Amino acid sequence: MLAHRTYAKTYRSFFDQHNSRYQDINEQRIEAIKQIMPLTHDKDIIEPNEIIIEMLASQLKHLIESILRLDKEIQTRYRKMDDRNLFDSFPGAGPQLAPRLLTAFGSNRDRYKSAAELQQYARIAPVIEQSGKKSWTHWRYSCPTFIRQTFVEWAGQSVRFSYWAKACSDKEQAAN
């Protein structure tokens, strides 16, 4: 089996490239890999699955190429937008999140009358339910997930780049 014959140095290099730098954990992983036993040696099971893996790898390659093309198109269009400088100034937005935020807000500034309306559309406004004396809060389940994910990711990044966002986050965490 190929995994048994691979040098430990190759695995360490792989782990370093993927930001897994805990030496003791990596050594445990290498030992676990050396102990791997194949589930079967039956060629009638292995060979068709090899074809499936080749097919999936090919699909993944095309998907990655398409995503890169789409990212390039988004960047090209974003550079032409009037509000680009505003969204570039958002703390922590950077070249990936700024275009996504602009997309979430849209170019029609009259679309949302308040921040609360955008929160409700993106479903990031919490749902508070009550029954008798009991009350609980949860995420909205049905939502445009990419937009909600954009706001959640930006909130996480803004804490790293903005003093006021960090102070707000610290205050919220202290309350919980």
Short mmCIF file of N, CA and C in Angstrom, two decimals:
data_model
loop_
_atom_site.label_atom_id
_atom_site.label_comp_id
_atom_site.label_asym_id
_atom_site.label_seq_id
_atom_site.Cartn_x
_atom_site.Cartn_y
_atom_site.Cartn_z
N MET A 1 0.84 -1.18 0.00
CA MET A 1 0.00 0.00 0.00
C MET A 1 0.88 1.24 0.00
N LEU A 2 0.50 2.25 -0.75
CA LEU A 2 1.30 3.45 -0.96
C LEU A 2 1.53 4.22 0.33
N ALA A 3 0.54 4.32 1.18
CA ALA A 3 0.67 5.09 2.42
C ALA A 3 1.78 4.53 3.31
N HIS A 4 1.97 3.23 3.30
CA HIS A 4 3.01 2.60 4.12
C HIS A 4 4.40 2.93 3.60
N ARG A 5 4.52 3.13 2.29
CA ARG A 5 5.83 3.35 1.68
C ARG A 5 6.23 4.82 1.60
N THR A 6 5.34 5.71 1.94
CA THR A 6 5.63 7.14 1.89
C THR A 6 6.52 7.52 3.06
N TYR A 7 7.52 8.35 2.80
CA TYR A 7 8.46 8.78 3.83
C TYR A 7 7.77 9.70 4.84
N ALA A 8 8.16 9.60 6.08
CA ALA A 8 7.61 10.46 7.13
C ALA A 8 7.88 11.92 6.80
N LYS A 9 9.01 12.20 6.17
CA LYS A 9 9.37 13.57 5.78
C LYS A 9 8.31 14.14 4.82
N THR A 10 7.77 13.32 3.93
CA THR A 10 6.73 13.75 3.00
C THR A 10 5.47 14.14 3.76
N TYR A 11 5.11 13.33 4.75
CA TYR A 11 3.93 13.66 5.56
C TYR A 11 4.16 14.94 6.34
N ARG A 12 5.34 15.10 6.94
CA ARG A 12 5.63 16.32 7.71
C ARG A 12 5.54 17.55 6.81
N SER A 13 6.05 17.44 5.60
CA SER A 13 5.97 18.55 4.65
C SER A 13 4.51 18.88 4.33
N PHE A 14 3.70 17.83 4.12
CA PHE A 14 2.27 18.02 3.86
C PHE A 14 1.60 18.73 5.03
N PHE A 15 1.89 18.28 6.24
CA PHE A 15 1.29 18.89 7.43
C PHE A 15 1.70 20.36 7.55
N ASP A 16 2.97 20.67 7.29
CA ASP A 16 3.44 22.06 7.34
C ASP A 16 2.71 22.92 6.32
N GLN A 17 2.54 22.39 5.11
CA GLN A 17 1.86 23.14 4.05
C GLN A 17 0.40 23.43 4.41
N HIS A 18 -0.18 22.60 5.26
CA HIS A 18 -1.58 22.77 5.63
C HIS A 18 -1.73 23.29 7.07
N ASN A 19 -0.69 23.98 7.54
CA ASN A 19 -0.70 24.66 8.84
C ASN A 19 -1.00 23.75 10.02
N SER A 20 -0.56 22.52 9.93
CA SER A 20 -0.68 21.60 11.06
C SER A 20 0.73 21.45 11.62
N ARG A 21 1.06 22.26 12.59
CA ARG A 21 2.44 22.38 13.05
C ARG A 21 2.70 21.77 14.43
N TYR A 22 1.72 21.06 14.97
CA TYR A 22 1.92 20.43 16.27
C TYR A 22 2.65 19.11 16.05
N GLN A 23 3.94 19.11 16.41
CA GLN A 23 4.80 17.98 16.11
C GLN A 23 4.31 16.67 16.72
N ASP A 24 3.88 16.70 17.96
CA ASP A 24 3.45 15.46 18.60
C ASP A 24 2.19 14.89 17.94
N ILE A 25 1.26 15.76 17.56
CA ILE A 25 0.05 15.30 16.88
C ILE A 25 0.40 14.75 15.50
N ASN A 26 1.29 15.44 14.79
CA ASN A 26 1.70 14.97 13.46
C ASN A 26 2.39 13.61 13.54
N GLU A 27 3.20 13.40 14.56
CA GLU A 27 3.86 12.11 14.73
C GLU A 27 2.83 11.01 15.01
N GLN A 28 1.81 11.34 15.79
CA GLN A 28 0.73 10.37 16.05
C GLN A 28 0.01 10.03 14.75
N ARG A 29 -0.21 11.04 13.91
CA ARG A 29 -0.86 10.81 12.62
C ARG A 29 -0.01 9.90 11.73
N ILE A 30 1.27 10.16 11.70
CA ILE A 30 2.17 9.35 10.87
C ILE A 30 2.16 7.90 11.35
N GLU A 31 2.19 7.71 12.67
CA GLU A 31 2.13 6.35 13.22
C GLU A 31 0.81 5.67 12.85
N ALA A 32 -0.29 6.41 12.93
CA ALA A 32 -1.60 5.86 12.58
C ALA A 32 -1.64 5.46 11.11
N ILE A 33 -1.03 6.27 10.26
CA ILE A 33 -1.00 5.96 8.83
C ILE A 33 -0.22 4.68 8.58
N LYS A 34 0.87 4.50 9.31
CA LYS A 34 1.69 3.29 9.15
C LYS A 34 0.93 2.03 9.57
N GLN A 35 -0.06 2.20 10.46
CA GLN A 35 -0.83 1.05 10.96
C GLN A 35 -2.04 0.72 10.09
N ILE A 36 -2.29 1.52 9.07
CA ILE A 36 -3.48 1.34 8.24
C ILE A 36 -3.48 -0.03 7.57
N MET A 37 -4.62 -0.67 7.63
CA MET A 37 -4.80 -1.96 6.95
C MET A 37 -5.89 -1.77 5.89
N PRO A 38 -5.70 -2.28 4.69
CA PRO A 38 -6.75 -2.14 3.67
C PRO A 38 -7.99 -2.93 4.07
N LEU A 39 -9.16 -2.39 3.72
CA LEU A 39 -10.41 -3.07 4.02
C LEU A 39 -10.57 -4.32 3.17
N THR A 40 -10.03 -4.26 1.96
CA THR A 40 -10.15 -5.41 1.06
C THR A 40 -9.01 -5.41 0.06
N HIS A 41 -8.74 -6.58 -0.48
CA HIS A 41 -7.78 -6.73 -1.58
C HIS A 41 -8.53 -7.16 -2.85
N ASP A 42 -9.84 -7.17 -2.79
CA ASP A 42 -10.68 -7.62 -3.89
C ASP A 42 -10.65 -6.61 -5.03
N LYS A 43 -10.02 -6.99 -6.16
CA LYS A 43 -9.89 -6.09 -7.31
C LYS A 43 -11.25 -5.73 -7.90
N ASP A 44 -12.25 -6.59 -7.75
CA ASP A 44 -13.59 -6.29 -8.28
C ASP A 44 -14.26 -5.15 -7.50
N ILE A 45 -13.78 -4.86 -6.32
CA ILE A 45 -14.28 -3.72 -5.55
C ILE A 45 -13.36 -2.52 -5.76
N ILE A 46 -12.07 -2.75 -5.74
CA ILE A 46 -11.08 -1.67 -5.81
C ILE A 46 -11.09 -0.96 -7.16
N GLU A 47 -11.05 -1.70 -8.26
CA GLU A 47 -10.89 -1.09 -9.58
C GLU A 47 -12.06 -0.18 -10.00
N PRO A 48 -13.31 -0.58 -9.80
CA PRO A 48 -14.39 0.37 -10.12
C PRO A 48 -14.35 1.64 -9.26
N ASN A 49 -13.93 1.48 -8.00
CA ASN A 49 -13.83 2.65 -7.13
C ASN A 49 -12.68 3.57 -7.55
N GLU A 50 -11.63 3.01 -8.11
CA GLU A 50 -10.55 3.85 -8.65
C GLU A 50 -11.08 4.72 -9.79
N ILE A 51 -11.95 4.15 -10.62
CA ILE A 51 -12.55 4.91 -11.73
C ILE A 51 -13.42 6.04 -11.18
N ILE A 52 -14.19 5.74 -10.14
CA ILE A 52 -15.04 6.76 -9.52
C ILE A 52 -14.18 7.90 -8.96
N ILE A 53 -13.08 7.55 -8.30
CA ILE A 53 -12.19 8.58 -7.74
C ILE A 53 -11.60 9.43 -8.85
N GLU A 54 -11.17 8.82 -9.96
CA GLU A 54 -10.65 9.60 -11.09
C GLU A 54 -11.72 10.53 -11.64
N MET A 55 -12.95 10.05 -11.74
CA MET A 55 -14.05 10.86 -12.23
C MET A 55 -14.31 12.05 -11.30
N LEU A 56 -14.36 11.80 -10.00
CA LEU A 56 -14.60 12.86 -9.03
C LEU A 56 -13.46 13.88 -9.01
N ALA A 57 -12.23 13.40 -9.15
CA ALA A 57 -11.08 14.32 -9.18
C ALA A 57 -11.16 15.24 -10.39
N SER A 58 -11.58 14.68 -11.53
CA SER A 58 -11.73 15.47 -12.74
C SER A 58 -12.83 16.52 -12.55
N GLN A 59 -13.94 16.13 -11.95
CA GLN A 59 -15.03 17.08 -11.70
C GLN A 59 -14.58 18.19 -10.74
N LEU A 60 -13.83 17.79 -9.74
CA LEU A 60 -13.33 18.77 -8.77
C LEU A 60 -12.40 19.77 -9.44
N LYS A 61 -11.56 19.29 -10.35
CA LYS A 61 -10.64 20.17 -11.08
C LYS A 61 -11.44 21.20 -11.88
N HIS A 62 -12.47 20.77 -12.57
CA HIS A 62 -13.30 21.70 -13.36
C HIS A 62 -14.07 22.66 -12.44
N LEU A 63 -14.53 22.17 -11.31
CA LEU A 63 -15.23 23.03 -10.37
C LEU A 63 -14.30 24.13 -9.86
N ILE A 64 -13.08 23.77 -9.50
CA ILE A 64 -12.11 24.75 -9.01
C ILE A 64 -11.81 25.79 -10.09
N GLU A 65 -11.65 25.34 -11.34
CA GLU A 65 -11.41 26.28 -12.44
C GLU A 65 -12.59 27.23 -12.61
N SER A 66 -13.80 26.72 -12.49
CA SER A 66 -14.99 27.56 -12.62
C SER A 66 -15.09 28.57 -11.49
N ILE A 67 -14.78 28.15 -10.29
CA ILE A 67 -14.81 29.05 -9.14
C ILE A 67 -13.78 30.17 -9.32
N LEU A 68 -12.61 29.82 -9.81
CA LEU A 68 -11.58 30.84 -10.05
C LEU A 68 -12.04 31.84 -11.10
N ARG A 69 -12.68 31.34 -12.16
CA ARG A 69 -13.22 32.24 -13.20
C ARG A 69 -14.29 33.16 -12.60
N LEU A 70 -15.15 32.60 -11.80
CA LEU A 70 -16.20 33.40 -11.16
C LEU A 70 -15.60 34.44 -10.22
N ASP A 71 -14.61 34.06 -9.42
CA ASP A 71 -13.95 35.01 -8.53
C ASP A 71 -13.34 36.17 -9.31
N LYS A 72 -12.72 35.85 -10.44
CA LYS A 72 -12.10 36.88 -11.28
C LYS A 72 -13.17 37.82 -11.83
N GLU A 73 -14.30 37.28 -12.26
CA GLU A 73 -15.40 38.09 -12.78
C GLU A 73 -15.98 39.00 -11.70
N ILE A 74 -16.12 38.47 -10.50
CA ILE A 74 -16.63 39.26 -9.38
C ILE A 74 -15.67 40.42 -9.10
N GLN A 75 -14.38 40.15 -9.07
CA GLN A 75 -13.40 41.20 -8.81
C GLN A 75 -13.43 42.28 -9.89
N THR A 76 -13.55 41.85 -11.15
CA THR A 76 -13.61 42.80 -12.27
C THR A 76 -14.83 43.71 -12.13
N ARG A 77 -15.98 43.13 -11.85
CA ARG A 77 -17.20 43.91 -11.69
C ARG A 77 -17.13 44.80 -10.45
N TYR A 78 -16.57 44.28 -9.38
CA TYR A 78 -16.47 45.03 -8.13
C TYR A 78 -15.64 46.30 -8.32
N ARG A 79 -14.54 46.19 -9.07
CA ARG A 79 -13.68 47.36 -9.29
C ARG A 79 -14.42 48.49 -10.01
N LYS A 80 -15.49 48.17 -10.72
CA LYS A 80 -16.25 49.17 -11.47
C LYS A 80 -17.38 49.79 -10.65
N MET A 81 -17.66 49.26 -9.48
CA MET A 81 -18.80 49.72 -8.68
C MET A 81 -18.48 51.06 -7.99
N ASP A 82 -19.49 51.93 -7.93
CA ASP A 82 -19.32 53.25 -7.32
C ASP A 82 -19.02 53.17 -5.83
N ASP A 83 -19.64 52.24 -5.14
CA ASP A 83 -19.50 52.14 -3.68
C ASP A 83 -18.29 51.32 -3.24
N ARG A 84 -17.45 50.94 -4.17
CA ARG A 84 -16.33 50.06 -3.85
C ARG A 84 -15.47 50.63 -2.72
N ASN A 85 -15.14 51.91 -2.77
CA ASN A 85 -14.27 52.51 -1.76
C ASN A 85 -14.89 52.43 -0.36
N LEU A 86 -16.19 52.60 -0.28
CA LEU A 86 -16.88 52.49 1.01
C LEU A 86 -16.69 51.08 1.58
N PHE A 87 -16.94 50.05 0.78
CA PHE A 87 -16.86 48.67 1.27
C PHE A 87 -15.41 48.24 1.50
N ASP A 88 -14.48 48.82 0.74
CA ASP A 88 -13.05 48.54 0.98
C ASP A 88 -12.61 49.09 2.33
N SER A 89 -13.30 50.12 2.83
CA SER A 89 -12.92 50.73 4.10
C SER A 89 -13.44 49.96 5.32
N PHE A 90 -14.32 49.00 5.13
CA PHE A 90 -14.85 48.23 6.26
C PHE A 90 -13.72 47.45 6.92
N PRO A 91 -13.58 47.56 8.24
CA PRO A 91 -12.48 46.86 8.91
C PRO A 91 -12.59 45.34 8.74
N GLY A 92 -11.52 44.75 8.24
CA GLY A 92 -11.47 43.30 8.08
C GLY A 92 -12.15 42.77 6.84
N ALA A 93 -12.76 43.64 6.03
CA ALA A 93 -13.48 43.14 4.84
C ALA A 93 -12.50 42.57 3.83
N GLY A 94 -11.46 43.30 3.49
CA GLY A 94 -10.44 42.81 2.58
C GLY A 94 -10.97 42.49 1.19
N PRO A 95 -10.12 41.95 0.33
CA PRO A 95 -10.48 41.71 -1.07
C PRO A 95 -11.52 40.60 -1.28
N GLN A 96 -11.73 39.74 -0.29
CA GLN A 96 -12.71 38.66 -0.45
C GLN A 96 -14.09 39.06 0.08
N LEU A 97 -14.12 39.64 1.26
CA LEU A 97 -15.41 39.94 1.89
C LEU A 97 -16.04 41.25 1.40
N ALA A 98 -15.23 42.23 1.01
CA ALA A 98 -15.80 43.51 0.57
C ALA A 98 -16.76 43.33 -0.61
N PRO A 99 -16.38 42.58 -1.67
CA PRO A 99 -17.34 42.38 -2.76
C PRO A 99 -18.59 41.62 -2.32
N ARG A 100 -18.44 40.68 -1.42
CA ARG A 100 -19.59 39.92 -0.93
C ARG A 100 -20.52 40.82 -0.12
N LEU A 101 -19.94 41.73 0.68
CA LEU A 101 -20.76 42.66 1.45
C LEU A 101 -21.51 43.62 0.53
N LEU A 102 -20.83 44.12 -0.50
CA LEU A 102 -21.49 45.00 -1.46
C LEU A 102 -22.64 44.27 -2.14
N THR A 103 -22.45 43.02 -2.45
CA THR A 103 -23.51 42.22 -3.06
C THR A 103 -24.69 42.09 -2.09
N ALA A 104 -24.40 41.86 -0.82
CA ALA A 104 -25.46 41.71 0.17
C ALA A 104 -26.28 42.99 0.29
N PHE A 105 -25.61 44.14 0.30
CA PHE A 105 -26.32 45.40 0.41
C PHE A 105 -27.01 45.76 -0.91
N GLY A 106 -26.42 45.35 -2.02
CA GLY A 106 -26.98 45.68 -3.33
C GLY A 106 -26.67 47.12 -3.71
N SER A 107 -26.97 47.47 -4.93
CA SER A 107 -26.66 48.84 -5.39
C SER A 107 -27.83 49.79 -5.16
N ASN A 108 -29.02 49.27 -4.87
CA ASN A 108 -30.19 50.10 -4.60
C ASN A 108 -30.25 50.39 -3.11
N ARG A 109 -29.81 51.58 -2.70
CA ARG A 109 -29.76 51.93 -1.27
C ARG A 109 -31.14 52.13 -0.65
N ASP A 110 -32.18 52.24 -1.46
CA ASP A 110 -33.54 52.38 -0.94
C ASP A 110 -34.18 51.03 -0.63
N ARG A 111 -33.50 49.96 -0.96
CA ARG A 111 -34.07 48.62 -0.77
C ARG A 111 -34.36 48.33 0.70
N TYR A 112 -33.45 48.72 1.58
CA TYR A 112 -33.63 48.49 3.01
C TYR A 112 -33.76 49.84 3.70
N LYS A 113 -34.79 50.01 4.49
CA LYS A 113 -35.03 51.27 5.20
C LYS A 113 -34.19 51.39 6.46
N SER A 114 -33.74 50.25 6.98
CA SER A 114 -32.94 50.26 8.21
C SER A 114 -32.03 49.03 8.21
N ALA A 115 -31.07 49.07 9.14
CA ALA A 115 -30.17 47.91 9.31
C ALA A 115 -30.98 46.68 9.71
N ALA A 116 -32.03 46.89 10.49
CA ALA A 116 -32.86 45.77 10.95
C ALA A 116 -33.50 45.04 9.77
N GLU A 117 -33.90 45.80 8.73
CA GLU A 117 -34.51 45.15 7.55
C GLU A 117 -33.51 44.25 6.84
N LEU A 118 -32.26 44.71 6.72
CA LEU A 118 -31.23 43.87 6.10
C LEU A 118 -30.95 42.66 6.97
N GLN A 119 -30.90 42.84 8.28
CA GLN A 119 -30.69 41.71 9.20
C GLN A 119 -31.80 40.68 9.05
N GLN A 120 -33.01 41.16 8.91
CA GLN A 120 -34.15 40.25 8.77
C GLN A 120 -34.08 39.51 7.44
N TYR A 121 -33.70 40.23 6.36
CA TYR A 121 -33.59 39.58 5.05
C TYR A 121 -32.51 38.50 5.08
N ALA A 122 -31.35 38.85 5.65
CA ALA A 122 -30.24 37.90 5.71
C ALA A 122 -30.46 36.83 6.77
N ARG A 123 -31.48 37.01 7.59
CA ARG A 123 -31.85 36.08 8.66
C ARG A 123 -30.77 35.99 9.74
N ILE A 124 -30.04 37.12 9.93
CA ILE A 124 -29.07 37.14 11.02
C ILE A 124 -29.69 37.71 12.29
N ALA A 125 -30.87 38.31 12.15
CA ALA A 125 -31.60 38.76 13.34
C ALA A 125 -32.08 37.51 14.08
N PRO A 126 -31.84 37.41 15.38
CA PRO A 126 -32.22 36.19 16.11
C PRO A 126 -33.74 36.05 16.25
N VAL A 127 -34.16 34.82 16.41
CA VAL A 127 -35.57 34.52 16.67
C VAL A 127 -35.70 34.25 18.18
N ILE A 128 -36.62 34.96 18.81
CA ILE A 128 -36.86 34.76 20.24
C ILE A 128 -38.22 34.10 20.39
N GLU A 129 -38.23 32.93 20.99
CA GLU A 129 -39.48 32.20 21.20
C GLU A 129 -39.78 32.14 22.69
N GLN A 130 -41.06 32.11 23.01
CA GLN A 130 -41.49 32.05 24.40
C GLN A 130 -42.63 31.06 24.55
N SER A 131 -42.64 30.43 25.70
CA SER A 131 -43.75 29.57 26.06
C SER A 131 -43.85 29.62 27.58
N GLY A 132 -44.90 30.24 28.04
CA GLY A 132 -45.04 30.40 29.49
C GLY A 132 -43.94 31.29 30.02
N LYS A 133 -43.22 30.80 31.02
CA LYS A 133 -42.13 31.57 31.62
C LYS A 133 -40.79 31.28 30.95
N LYS A 134 -40.78 30.37 30.00
CA LYS A 134 -39.54 29.97 29.35
C LYS A 134 -39.36 30.73 28.04
N SER A 135 -38.13 31.14 27.74
CA SER A 135 -37.83 31.83 26.49
C SER A 135 -36.48 31.35 25.97
N TRP A 136 -36.34 31.27 24.67
CA TRP A 136 -35.08 30.83 24.07
C TRP A 136 -34.87 31.57 22.75
N THR A 137 -33.61 31.68 22.37
CA THR A 137 -33.22 32.39 21.16
C THR A 137 -32.48 31.42 20.25
N HIS A 138 -32.75 31.53 18.95
CA HIS A 138 -32.03 30.67 18.00
C HIS A 138 -31.90 31.36 16.65
N TRP A 139 -31.05 30.77 15.79
CA TRP A 139 -30.89 31.24 14.41
C TRP A 139 -32.19 31.00 13.66
N ARG A 140 -32.39 31.79 12.64
CA ARG A 140 -33.47 31.49 11.70
C ARG A 140 -32.96 30.35 10.82
N TYR A 141 -33.79 29.38 10.57
CA TYR A 141 -33.34 28.20 9.83
C TYR A 141 -33.35 28.42 8.32
N SER A 142 -34.36 29.04 7.80
CA SER A 142 -34.47 29.26 6.36
C SER A 142 -33.89 30.63 6.05
N CYS A 143 -32.83 30.68 5.23
CA CYS A 143 -32.19 31.96 4.96
C CYS A 143 -31.33 31.86 3.71
N PRO A 144 -30.96 33.01 3.14
CA PRO A 144 -29.95 33.00 2.08
C PRO A 144 -28.58 32.77 2.75
N THR A 145 -28.15 31.54 2.81
CA THR A 145 -27.00 31.16 3.63
C THR A 145 -25.70 31.88 3.23
N PHE A 146 -25.50 32.13 1.94
CA PHE A 146 -24.26 32.78 1.53
C PHE A 146 -24.19 34.20 2.08
N ILE A 147 -25.32 34.90 2.09
CA ILE A 147 -25.34 36.27 2.62
C ILE A 147 -25.14 36.23 4.13
N ARG A 148 -25.84 35.33 4.81
CA ARG A 148 -25.66 35.23 6.26
C ARG A 148 -24.22 34.87 6.60
N GLN A 149 -23.66 33.93 5.84
CA GLN A 149 -22.28 33.52 6.07
C GLN A 149 -21.34 34.71 5.87
N THR A 150 -21.63 35.54 4.87
CA THR A 150 -20.80 36.73 4.61
C THR A 150 -20.78 37.65 5.82
N PHE A 151 -21.94 37.93 6.42
CA PHE A 151 -21.99 38.81 7.58
C PHE A 151 -21.31 38.17 8.79
N VAL A 152 -21.48 36.89 8.98
CA VAL A 152 -20.85 36.20 10.11
C VAL A 152 -19.34 36.23 9.96
N GLU A 153 -18.84 35.94 8.75
CA GLU A 153 -17.39 35.95 8.52
C GLU A 153 -16.83 37.35 8.70
N TRP A 154 -17.55 38.37 8.19
CA TRP A 154 -17.06 39.74 8.32
C TRP A 154 -17.03 40.14 9.80
N ALA A 155 -18.05 39.76 10.55
CA ALA A 155 -18.06 40.09 11.99
C ALA A 155 -16.82 39.50 12.67
N GLY A 156 -16.48 38.27 12.31
CA GLY A 156 -15.29 37.63 12.88
C GLY A 156 -14.01 38.36 12.50
N GLN A 157 -13.93 38.80 11.25
CA GLN A 157 -12.74 39.51 10.79
C GLN A 157 -12.67 40.92 11.39
N SER A 158 -13.80 41.58 11.52
CA SER A 158 -13.79 42.95 12.03
C SER A 158 -13.25 43.00 13.46
N VAL A 159 -13.47 41.95 14.23
CA VAL A 159 -12.96 41.90 15.60
C VAL A 159 -11.43 41.95 15.60
N ARG A 160 -10.84 41.39 14.59
CA ARG A 160 -9.36 41.39 14.50
C ARG A 160 -8.81 42.74 14.06
N PHE A 161 -9.60 43.54 13.34
CA PHE A 161 -9.09 44.77 12.73
C PHE A 161 -9.70 46.05 13.29
N SER A 162 -10.65 45.96 14.19
CA SER A 162 -11.32 47.14 14.69
C SER A 162 -11.42 47.10 16.21
N TYR A 163 -10.96 48.18 16.85
CA TYR A 163 -11.01 48.25 18.30
C TYR A 163 -12.45 48.19 18.81
N TRP A 164 -13.34 48.98 18.18
CA TRP A 164 -14.72 49.04 18.66
C TRP A 164 -15.44 47.70 18.46
N ALA A 165 -15.14 46.99 17.37
CA ALA A 165 -15.77 45.68 17.15
C ALA A 165 -15.28 44.69 18.21
N LYS A 166 -13.99 44.75 18.54
CA LYS A 166 -13.45 43.87 19.57
C LYS A 166 -14.07 44.18 20.92
N ALA A 167 -14.20 45.49 21.24
CA ALA A 167 -14.81 45.88 22.52
C ALA A 167 -16.25 45.41 22.61
N CYS A 168 -16.98 45.54 21.51
CA CYS A 168 -18.38 45.09 21.47
C CYS A 168 -18.47 43.57 21.65
N SER A 169 -17.59 42.86 20.96
CA SER A 169 -17.57 41.40 21.06
C SER A 169 -17.22 40.95 22.47
N ASP A 170 -16.21 41.59 23.07
CA ASP A 170 -15.80 41.25 24.44
C ASP A 170 -16.95 41.50 25.43
N LYS A 171 -17.65 42.62 25.24
CA LYS A 171 -18.78 42.95 26.13
C LYS A 171 -19.88 41.90 26.00
N GLU A 172 -20.16 41.49 24.75
CA GLU A 172 -21.22 40.49 24.49
C GLU A 172 -20.83 39.15 25.11
N GLN A 173 -19.57 38.75 24.96
CA GLN A 173 -19.12 37.47 25.52
C GLN A 173 -19.15 37.50 27.04
N ALA A 174 -18.82 38.65 27.63
CA ALA A 174 -18.84 38.76 29.10
C ALA A 174 -20.26 38.64 29.63
N ALA A 175 -21.24 39.11 28.85
CA ALA A 175 -22.64 39.03 29.28
C ALA A 175 -23.16 37.61 29.22
N ASN A 176 -22.57 36.78 28.36
CA ASN A 176 -23.02 35.38 28.25
C ASN A 176 -22.18 34.56 29.15
#
